[in-house]
PDB file of C-alpha atoms in Angstrom:
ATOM      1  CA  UNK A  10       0.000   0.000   0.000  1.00 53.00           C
ATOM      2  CA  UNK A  11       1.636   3.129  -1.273  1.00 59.00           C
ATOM      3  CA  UNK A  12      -0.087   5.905   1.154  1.00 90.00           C
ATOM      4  CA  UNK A  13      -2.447   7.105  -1.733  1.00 94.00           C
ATOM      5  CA  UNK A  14      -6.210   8.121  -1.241  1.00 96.00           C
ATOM      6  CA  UNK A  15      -8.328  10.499  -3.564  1.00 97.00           C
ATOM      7  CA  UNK A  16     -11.209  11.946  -2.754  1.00 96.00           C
ATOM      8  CA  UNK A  17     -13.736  12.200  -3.251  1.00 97.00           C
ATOM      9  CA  UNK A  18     -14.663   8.498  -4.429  1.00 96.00           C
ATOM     10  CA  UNK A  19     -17.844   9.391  -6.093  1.00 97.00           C
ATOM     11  CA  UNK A  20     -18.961  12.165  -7.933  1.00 97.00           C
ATOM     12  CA  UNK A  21     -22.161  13.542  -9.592  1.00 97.00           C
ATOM     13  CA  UNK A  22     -22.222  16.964 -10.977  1.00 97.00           C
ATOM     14  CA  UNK A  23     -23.837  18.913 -13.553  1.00 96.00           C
ATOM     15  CA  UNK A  24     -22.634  20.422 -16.772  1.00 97.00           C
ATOM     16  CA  UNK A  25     -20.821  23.746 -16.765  1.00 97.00           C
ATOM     17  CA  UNK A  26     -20.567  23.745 -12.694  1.00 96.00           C
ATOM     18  CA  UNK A  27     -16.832  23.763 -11.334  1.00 96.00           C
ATOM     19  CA  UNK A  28     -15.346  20.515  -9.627  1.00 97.00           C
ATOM     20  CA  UNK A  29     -11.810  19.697  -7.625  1.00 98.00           C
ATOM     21  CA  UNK A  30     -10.526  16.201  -7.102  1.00 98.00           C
ATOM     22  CA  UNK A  31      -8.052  15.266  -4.797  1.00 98.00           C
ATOM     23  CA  UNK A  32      -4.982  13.143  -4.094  1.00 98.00           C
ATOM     24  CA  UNK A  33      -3.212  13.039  -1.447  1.00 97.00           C
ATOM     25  CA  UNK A  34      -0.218  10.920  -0.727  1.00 96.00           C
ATOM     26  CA  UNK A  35       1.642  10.335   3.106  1.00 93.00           C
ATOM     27  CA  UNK A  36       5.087   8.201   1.038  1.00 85.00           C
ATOM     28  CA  UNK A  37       6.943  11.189  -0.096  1.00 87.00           C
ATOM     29  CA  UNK A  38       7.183  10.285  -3.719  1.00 90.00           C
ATOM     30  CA  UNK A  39       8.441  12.828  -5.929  1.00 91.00           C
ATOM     31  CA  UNK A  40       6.186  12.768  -9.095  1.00 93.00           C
ATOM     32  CA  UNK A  41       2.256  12.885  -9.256  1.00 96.00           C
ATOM     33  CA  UNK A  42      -0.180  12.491 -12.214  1.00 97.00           C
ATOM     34  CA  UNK A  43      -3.536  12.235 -12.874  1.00 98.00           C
ATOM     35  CA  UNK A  44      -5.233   9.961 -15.667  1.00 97.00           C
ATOM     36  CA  UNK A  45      -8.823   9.480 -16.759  1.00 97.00           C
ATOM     37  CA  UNK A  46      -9.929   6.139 -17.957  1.00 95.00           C
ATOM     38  CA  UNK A  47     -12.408   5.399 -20.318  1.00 92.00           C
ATOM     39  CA  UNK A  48     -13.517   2.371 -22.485  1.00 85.00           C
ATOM     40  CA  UNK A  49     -11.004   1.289 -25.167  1.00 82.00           C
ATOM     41  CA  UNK A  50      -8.764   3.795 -24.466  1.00 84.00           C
ATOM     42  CA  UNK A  51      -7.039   2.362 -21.321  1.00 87.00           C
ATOM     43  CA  UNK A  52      -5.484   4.971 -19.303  1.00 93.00           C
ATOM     44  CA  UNK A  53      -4.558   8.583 -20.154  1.00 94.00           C
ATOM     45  CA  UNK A  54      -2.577  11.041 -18.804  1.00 95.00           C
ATOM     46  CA  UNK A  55      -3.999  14.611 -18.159  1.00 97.00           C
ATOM     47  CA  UNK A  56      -1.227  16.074 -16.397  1.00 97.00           C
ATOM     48  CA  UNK A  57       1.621  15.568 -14.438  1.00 96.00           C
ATOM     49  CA  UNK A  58       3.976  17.314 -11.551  1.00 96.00           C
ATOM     50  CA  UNK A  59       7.499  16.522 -11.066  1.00 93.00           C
ATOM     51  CA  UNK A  60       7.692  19.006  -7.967  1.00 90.00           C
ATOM     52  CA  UNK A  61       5.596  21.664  -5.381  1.00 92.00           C
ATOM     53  CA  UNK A  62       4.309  23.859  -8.404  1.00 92.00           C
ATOM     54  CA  UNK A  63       5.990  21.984 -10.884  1.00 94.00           C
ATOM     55  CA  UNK A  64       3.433  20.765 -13.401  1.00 96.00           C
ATOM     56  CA  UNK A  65       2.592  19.615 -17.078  1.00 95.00           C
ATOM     57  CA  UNK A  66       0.286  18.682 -19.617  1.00 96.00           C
ATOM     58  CA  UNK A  67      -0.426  15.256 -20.236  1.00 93.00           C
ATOM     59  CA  UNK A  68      -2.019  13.836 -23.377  1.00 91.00           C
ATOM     60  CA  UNK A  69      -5.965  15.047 -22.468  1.00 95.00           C
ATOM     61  CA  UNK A  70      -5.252  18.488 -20.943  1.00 96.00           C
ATOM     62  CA  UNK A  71      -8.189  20.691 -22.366  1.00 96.00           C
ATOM     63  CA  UNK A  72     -10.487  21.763 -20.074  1.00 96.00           C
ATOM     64  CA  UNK A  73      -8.442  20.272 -17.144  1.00 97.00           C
ATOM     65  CA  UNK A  74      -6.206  22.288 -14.810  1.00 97.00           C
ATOM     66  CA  UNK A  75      -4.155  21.389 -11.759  1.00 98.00           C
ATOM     67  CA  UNK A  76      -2.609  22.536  -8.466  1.00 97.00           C
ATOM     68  CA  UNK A  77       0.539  21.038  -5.844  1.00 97.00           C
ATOM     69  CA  UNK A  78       1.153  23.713  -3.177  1.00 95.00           C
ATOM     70  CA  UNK A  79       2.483  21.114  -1.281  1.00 94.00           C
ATOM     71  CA  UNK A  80       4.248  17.206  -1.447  1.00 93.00           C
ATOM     72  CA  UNK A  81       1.649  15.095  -0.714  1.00 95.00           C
ATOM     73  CA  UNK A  82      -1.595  16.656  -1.971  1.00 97.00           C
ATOM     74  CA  UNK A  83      -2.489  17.226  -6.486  1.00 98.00           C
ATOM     75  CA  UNK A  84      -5.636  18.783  -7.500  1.00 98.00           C
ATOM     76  CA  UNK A  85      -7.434  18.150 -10.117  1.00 98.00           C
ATOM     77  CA  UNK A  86      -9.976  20.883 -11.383  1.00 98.00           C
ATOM     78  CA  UNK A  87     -12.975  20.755 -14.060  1.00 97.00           C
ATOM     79  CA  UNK A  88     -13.611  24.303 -14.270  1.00 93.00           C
ATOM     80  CA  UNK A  89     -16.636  24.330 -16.502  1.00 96.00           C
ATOM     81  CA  UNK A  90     -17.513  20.321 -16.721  1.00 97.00           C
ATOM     82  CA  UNK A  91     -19.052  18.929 -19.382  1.00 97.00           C
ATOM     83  CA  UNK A  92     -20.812  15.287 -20.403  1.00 96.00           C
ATOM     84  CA  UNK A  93     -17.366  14.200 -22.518  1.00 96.00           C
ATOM     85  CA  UNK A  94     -15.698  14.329 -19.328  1.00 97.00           C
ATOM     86  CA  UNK A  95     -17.410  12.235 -17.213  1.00 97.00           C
ATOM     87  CA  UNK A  96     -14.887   9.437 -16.592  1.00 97.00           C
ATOM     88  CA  UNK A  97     -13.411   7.537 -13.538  1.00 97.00           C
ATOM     89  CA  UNK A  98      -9.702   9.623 -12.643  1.00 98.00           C
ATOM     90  CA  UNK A  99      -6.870   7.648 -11.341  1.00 97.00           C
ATOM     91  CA  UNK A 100      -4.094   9.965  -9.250  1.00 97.00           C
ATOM     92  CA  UNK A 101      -0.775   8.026  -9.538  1.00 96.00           C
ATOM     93  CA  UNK A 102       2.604   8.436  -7.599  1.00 94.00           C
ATOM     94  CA  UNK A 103       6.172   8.021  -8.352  1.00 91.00           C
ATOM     95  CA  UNK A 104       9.994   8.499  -7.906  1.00 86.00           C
ATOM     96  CA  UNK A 105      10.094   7.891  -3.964  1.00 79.00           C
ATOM     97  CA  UNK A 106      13.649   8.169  -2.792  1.00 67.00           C
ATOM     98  CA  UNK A 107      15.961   7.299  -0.004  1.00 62.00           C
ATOM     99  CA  UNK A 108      19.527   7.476  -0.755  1.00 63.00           C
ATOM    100  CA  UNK A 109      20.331   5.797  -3.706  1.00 61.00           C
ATOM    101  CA  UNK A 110      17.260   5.147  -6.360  1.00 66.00           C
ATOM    102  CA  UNK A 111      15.246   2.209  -5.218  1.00 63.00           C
ATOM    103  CA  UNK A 112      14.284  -0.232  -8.000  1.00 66.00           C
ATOM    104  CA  UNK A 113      11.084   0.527  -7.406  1.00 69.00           C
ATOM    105  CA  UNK A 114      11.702   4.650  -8.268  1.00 73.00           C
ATOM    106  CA  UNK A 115      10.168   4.458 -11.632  1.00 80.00           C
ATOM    107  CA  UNK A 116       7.102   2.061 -10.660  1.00 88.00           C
ATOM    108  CA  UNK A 117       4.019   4.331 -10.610  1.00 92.00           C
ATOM    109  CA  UNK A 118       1.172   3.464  -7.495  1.00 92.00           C
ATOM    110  CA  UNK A 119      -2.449   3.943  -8.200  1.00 94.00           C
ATOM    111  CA  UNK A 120      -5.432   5.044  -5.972  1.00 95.00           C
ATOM    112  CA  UNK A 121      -8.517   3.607  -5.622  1.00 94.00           C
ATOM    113  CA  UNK A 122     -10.284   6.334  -8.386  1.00 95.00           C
ATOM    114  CA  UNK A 123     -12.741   8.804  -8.442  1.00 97.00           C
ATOM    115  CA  UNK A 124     -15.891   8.189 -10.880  1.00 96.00           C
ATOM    116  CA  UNK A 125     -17.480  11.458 -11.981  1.00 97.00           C
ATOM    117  CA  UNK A 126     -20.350  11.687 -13.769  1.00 97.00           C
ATOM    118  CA  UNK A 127     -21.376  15.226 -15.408  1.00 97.00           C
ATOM    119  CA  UNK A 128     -25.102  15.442 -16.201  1.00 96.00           C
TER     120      UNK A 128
ATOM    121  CA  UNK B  25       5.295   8.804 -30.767  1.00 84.00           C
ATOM    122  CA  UNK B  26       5.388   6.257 -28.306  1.00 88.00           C
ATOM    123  CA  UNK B  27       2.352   3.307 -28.531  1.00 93.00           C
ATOM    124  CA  UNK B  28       1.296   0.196 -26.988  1.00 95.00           C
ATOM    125  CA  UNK B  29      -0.895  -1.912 -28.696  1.00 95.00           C
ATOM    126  CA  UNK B  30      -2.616  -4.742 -26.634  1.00 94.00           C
ATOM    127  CA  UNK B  31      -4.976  -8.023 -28.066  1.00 87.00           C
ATOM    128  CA  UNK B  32      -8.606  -6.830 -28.030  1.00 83.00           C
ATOM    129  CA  UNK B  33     -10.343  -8.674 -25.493  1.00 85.00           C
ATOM    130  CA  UNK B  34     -12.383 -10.019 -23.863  1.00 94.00           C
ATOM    131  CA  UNK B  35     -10.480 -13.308 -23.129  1.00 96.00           C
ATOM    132  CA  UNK B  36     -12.635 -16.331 -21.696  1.00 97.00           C
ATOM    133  CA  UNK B  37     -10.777 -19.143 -20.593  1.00 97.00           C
ATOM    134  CA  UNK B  38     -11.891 -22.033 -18.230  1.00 97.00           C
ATOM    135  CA  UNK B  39     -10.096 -22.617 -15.008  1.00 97.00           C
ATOM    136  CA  UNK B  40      -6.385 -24.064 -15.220  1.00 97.00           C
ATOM    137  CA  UNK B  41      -6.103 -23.108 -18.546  1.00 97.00           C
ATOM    138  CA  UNK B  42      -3.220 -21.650 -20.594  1.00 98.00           C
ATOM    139  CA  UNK B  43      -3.123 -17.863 -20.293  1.00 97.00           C
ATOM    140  CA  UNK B  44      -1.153 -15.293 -23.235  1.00 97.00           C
ATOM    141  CA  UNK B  45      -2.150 -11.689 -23.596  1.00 97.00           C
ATOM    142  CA  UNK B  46       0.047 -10.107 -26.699  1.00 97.00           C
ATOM    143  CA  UNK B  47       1.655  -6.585 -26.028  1.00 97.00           C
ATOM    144  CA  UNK B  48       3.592  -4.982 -28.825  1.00 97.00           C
ATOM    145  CA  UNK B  49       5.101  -1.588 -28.312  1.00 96.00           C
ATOM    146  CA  UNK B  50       6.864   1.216 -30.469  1.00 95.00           C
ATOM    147  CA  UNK B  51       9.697   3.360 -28.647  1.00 91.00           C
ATOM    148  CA  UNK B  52      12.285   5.664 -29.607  1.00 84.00           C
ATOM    149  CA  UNK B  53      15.324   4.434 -26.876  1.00 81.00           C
ATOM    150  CA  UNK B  54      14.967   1.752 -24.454  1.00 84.00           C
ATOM    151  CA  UNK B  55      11.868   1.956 -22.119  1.00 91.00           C
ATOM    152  CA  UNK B  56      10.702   0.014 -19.295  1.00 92.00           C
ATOM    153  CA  UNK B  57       7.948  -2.493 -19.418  1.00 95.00           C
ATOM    154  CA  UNK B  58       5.058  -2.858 -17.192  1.00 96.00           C
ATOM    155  CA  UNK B  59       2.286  -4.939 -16.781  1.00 97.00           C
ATOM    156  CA  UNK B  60      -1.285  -3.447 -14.362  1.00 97.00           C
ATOM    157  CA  UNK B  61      -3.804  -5.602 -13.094  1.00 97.00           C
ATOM    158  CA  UNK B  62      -7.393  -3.704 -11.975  1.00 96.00           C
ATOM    159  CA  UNK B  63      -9.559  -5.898 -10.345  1.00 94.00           C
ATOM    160  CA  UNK B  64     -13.616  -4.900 -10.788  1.00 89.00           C
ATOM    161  CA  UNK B  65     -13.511  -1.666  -8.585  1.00 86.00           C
ATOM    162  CA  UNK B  66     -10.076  -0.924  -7.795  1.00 89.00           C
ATOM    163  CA  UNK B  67      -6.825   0.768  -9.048  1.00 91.00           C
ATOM    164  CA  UNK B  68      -4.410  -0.048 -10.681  1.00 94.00           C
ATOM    165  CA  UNK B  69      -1.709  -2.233  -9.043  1.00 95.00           C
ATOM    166  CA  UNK B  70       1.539  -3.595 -10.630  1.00 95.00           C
ATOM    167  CA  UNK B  71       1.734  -6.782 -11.216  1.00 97.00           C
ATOM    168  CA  UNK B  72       5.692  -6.908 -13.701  1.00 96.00           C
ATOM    169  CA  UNK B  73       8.125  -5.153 -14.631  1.00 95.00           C
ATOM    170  CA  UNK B  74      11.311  -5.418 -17.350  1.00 94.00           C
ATOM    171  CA  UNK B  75      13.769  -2.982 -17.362  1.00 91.00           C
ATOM    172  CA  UNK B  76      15.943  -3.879 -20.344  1.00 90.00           C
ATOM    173  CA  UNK B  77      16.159  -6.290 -23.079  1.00 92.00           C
ATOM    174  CA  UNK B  78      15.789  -9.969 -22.454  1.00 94.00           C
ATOM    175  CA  UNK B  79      14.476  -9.486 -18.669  1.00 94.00           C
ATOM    176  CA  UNK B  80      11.708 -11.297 -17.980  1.00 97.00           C
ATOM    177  CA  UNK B  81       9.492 -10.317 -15.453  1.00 96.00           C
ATOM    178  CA  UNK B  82       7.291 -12.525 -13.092  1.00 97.00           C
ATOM    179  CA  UNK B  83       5.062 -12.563 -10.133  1.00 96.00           C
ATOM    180  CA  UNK B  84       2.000 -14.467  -9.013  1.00 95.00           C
ATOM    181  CA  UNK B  85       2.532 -17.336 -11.553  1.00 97.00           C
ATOM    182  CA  UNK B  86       2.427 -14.837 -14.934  1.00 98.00           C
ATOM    183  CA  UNK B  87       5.650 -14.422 -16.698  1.00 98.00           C
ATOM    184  CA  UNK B  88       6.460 -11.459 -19.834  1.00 98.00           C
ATOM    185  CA  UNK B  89       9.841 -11.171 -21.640  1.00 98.00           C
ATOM    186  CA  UNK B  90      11.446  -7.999 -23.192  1.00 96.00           C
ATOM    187  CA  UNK B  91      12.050  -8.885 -26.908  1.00 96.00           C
ATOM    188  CA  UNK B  92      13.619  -5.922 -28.421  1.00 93.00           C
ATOM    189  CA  UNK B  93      13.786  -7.758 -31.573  1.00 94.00           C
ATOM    190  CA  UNK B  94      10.292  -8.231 -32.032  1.00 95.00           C
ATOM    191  CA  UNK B  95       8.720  -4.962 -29.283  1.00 95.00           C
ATOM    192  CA  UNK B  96       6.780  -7.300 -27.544  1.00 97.00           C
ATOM    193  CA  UNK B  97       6.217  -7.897 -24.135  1.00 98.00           C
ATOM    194  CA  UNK B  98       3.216 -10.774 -24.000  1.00 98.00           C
ATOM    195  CA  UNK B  99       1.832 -11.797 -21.060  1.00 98.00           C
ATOM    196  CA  UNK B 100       1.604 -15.718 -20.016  1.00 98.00           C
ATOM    197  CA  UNK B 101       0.499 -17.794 -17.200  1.00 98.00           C
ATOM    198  CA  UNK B 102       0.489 -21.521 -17.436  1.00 96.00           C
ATOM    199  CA  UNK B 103      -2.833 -21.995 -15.251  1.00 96.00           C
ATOM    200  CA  UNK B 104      -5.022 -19.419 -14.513  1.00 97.00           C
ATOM    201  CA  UNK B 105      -7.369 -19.315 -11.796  1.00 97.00           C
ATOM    202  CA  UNK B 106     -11.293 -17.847 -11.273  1.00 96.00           C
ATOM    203  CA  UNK B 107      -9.180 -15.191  -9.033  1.00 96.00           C
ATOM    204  CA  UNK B 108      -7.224 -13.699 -12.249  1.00 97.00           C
ATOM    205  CA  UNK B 109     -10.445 -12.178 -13.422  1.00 97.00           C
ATOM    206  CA  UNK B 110      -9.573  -9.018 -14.288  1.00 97.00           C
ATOM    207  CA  UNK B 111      -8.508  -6.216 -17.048  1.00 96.00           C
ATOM    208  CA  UNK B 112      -4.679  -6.299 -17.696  1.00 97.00           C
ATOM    209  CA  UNK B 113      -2.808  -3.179 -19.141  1.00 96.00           C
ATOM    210  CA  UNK B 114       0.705  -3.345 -20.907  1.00 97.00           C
ATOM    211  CA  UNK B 115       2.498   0.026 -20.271  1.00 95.00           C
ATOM    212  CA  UNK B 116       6.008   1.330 -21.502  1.00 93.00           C
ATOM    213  CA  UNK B 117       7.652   4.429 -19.839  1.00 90.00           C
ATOM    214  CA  UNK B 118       8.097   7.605 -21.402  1.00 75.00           C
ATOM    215  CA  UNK B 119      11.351   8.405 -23.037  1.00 70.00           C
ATOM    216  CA  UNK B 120      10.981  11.939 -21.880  1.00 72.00           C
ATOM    217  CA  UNK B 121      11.517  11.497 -18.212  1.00 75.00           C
ATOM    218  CA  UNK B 122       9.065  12.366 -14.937  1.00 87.00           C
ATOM    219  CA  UNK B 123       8.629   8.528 -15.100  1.00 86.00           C
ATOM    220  CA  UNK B 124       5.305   9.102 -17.312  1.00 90.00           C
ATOM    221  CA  UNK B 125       3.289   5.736 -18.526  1.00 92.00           C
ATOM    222  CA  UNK B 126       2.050   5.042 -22.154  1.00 92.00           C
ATOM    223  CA  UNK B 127      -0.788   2.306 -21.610  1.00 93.00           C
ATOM    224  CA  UNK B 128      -2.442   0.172 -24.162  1.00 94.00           C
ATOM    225  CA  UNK B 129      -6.152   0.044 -24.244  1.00 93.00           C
ATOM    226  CA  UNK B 130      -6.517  -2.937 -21.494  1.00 94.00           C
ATOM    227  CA  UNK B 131      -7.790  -7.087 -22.148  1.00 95.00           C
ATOM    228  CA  UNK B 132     -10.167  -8.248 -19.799  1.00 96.00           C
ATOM    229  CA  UNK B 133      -9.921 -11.739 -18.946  1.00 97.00           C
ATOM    230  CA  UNK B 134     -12.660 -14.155 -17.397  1.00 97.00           C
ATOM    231  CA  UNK B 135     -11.780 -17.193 -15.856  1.00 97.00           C
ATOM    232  CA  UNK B 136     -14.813 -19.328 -15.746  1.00 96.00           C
ATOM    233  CA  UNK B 137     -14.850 -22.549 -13.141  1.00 94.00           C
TER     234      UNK B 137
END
């Protein structure tokens, strides 16, 4: 269990209001992303953050923004949601150090998702 | 740019059968390998990795092999059980750094008794 919780789990909105998703992470890993998955496309990434404040598109970045004011927490906001993107996000982890890189440093840990639906 | 392409699914197999699920990927360098299991309701969680050619990764009974020479990573297990219900992803890592995943689309697999 990497230390990895989003919240909230479940989600029901409707279209054009604003929504925030959470993850927040207690293992001190260095890199956070967030993905959407949806059916036949697998997993994909929306954006990414390599540091506090440090972040970057991912493949599906329109209409998605995020915030990391701090290690452990990466928010996800839908400023204006719409139908297309209700989905069920994934927040991921990576790069955890501790002296020399662990094998594990480039192994990414999921949470347990968050499905949104936008009406 | 990077890809993975997985075998459509689903996969139905009885109990104690003989499991493959094909991954092929393209790459510009020499990325890492992965293989996610979801279970119905949950994250992702890893289940192999390969790091560089020719390592073949195991765990829980399912083996996958880096083949440079043909991009593919497939995914076999000589006898699966009800309990390996569940959609598998192949995933490469980004060339570009920050650790980023490329997935392929998933195969779910049902084990029937």
């Amino acid at each position: 269990d990497a230390g990895i919780t989003q919240s909230p789990r479940h989600k029901v909105t409707e279209t054009g209001t604003p929504v925030t998703l959470r993850c927040h992470q207690t293992e001190n890993h260095r890199y956070m992303y967030w993905y959407r998955q949806d059916p036949g496309h697998g997993l994909r990434l929306i954006h990414y953050s390599y540091g506090v404040k440090d972040t970057d598109k991912g493949e599906v970045s329109d209409g998605y923004s995020v915030s990391r004011s701090k290690t452990e927490d990466f928010l996800l906001t839908l400023e204006s949601a719409t139908s297309s993107q209700t989905s069920v996000y994934f927040c991921a982890i990576s790069g955890k150090t501790s002296g020399e890189k662990p094998s594990s440093y480039n192994e990414q840990f999921f949470g347990p998702g968050t499905r949104l639906t936008v009406l | 740019g990077d890809s993975v392409t997985q075998m459509e699914g689903p996969v139905t197999l009885s109990e104690e059968a003989f499991l493959t699920i094909n991954c092929t990927y393209t790459a510009t360098g020499y990325p890492s390998l992965f293989w996610y299991v979801q279970y119905p309701g949950e994250g992702l969680q890893l289940l192999l990795k390969a790091t560089k050619a020719d390592d073949k990764g195991s765990n829980k009974g399912f083996e996958a092999t880096y083949r440079k020479e043909t991009t593919s990573f497939h995914l076999e297990k000589g006898s699966v059980q009800v309990s390996d219900s569940a959609v598998y992803f192949c995933a490469l890592s980004d060339a570009g750094g920050y650790n980023k995943l490329i997935f392929g689309a998933g195969t779910r697999l049902a084990v029937h008794p």
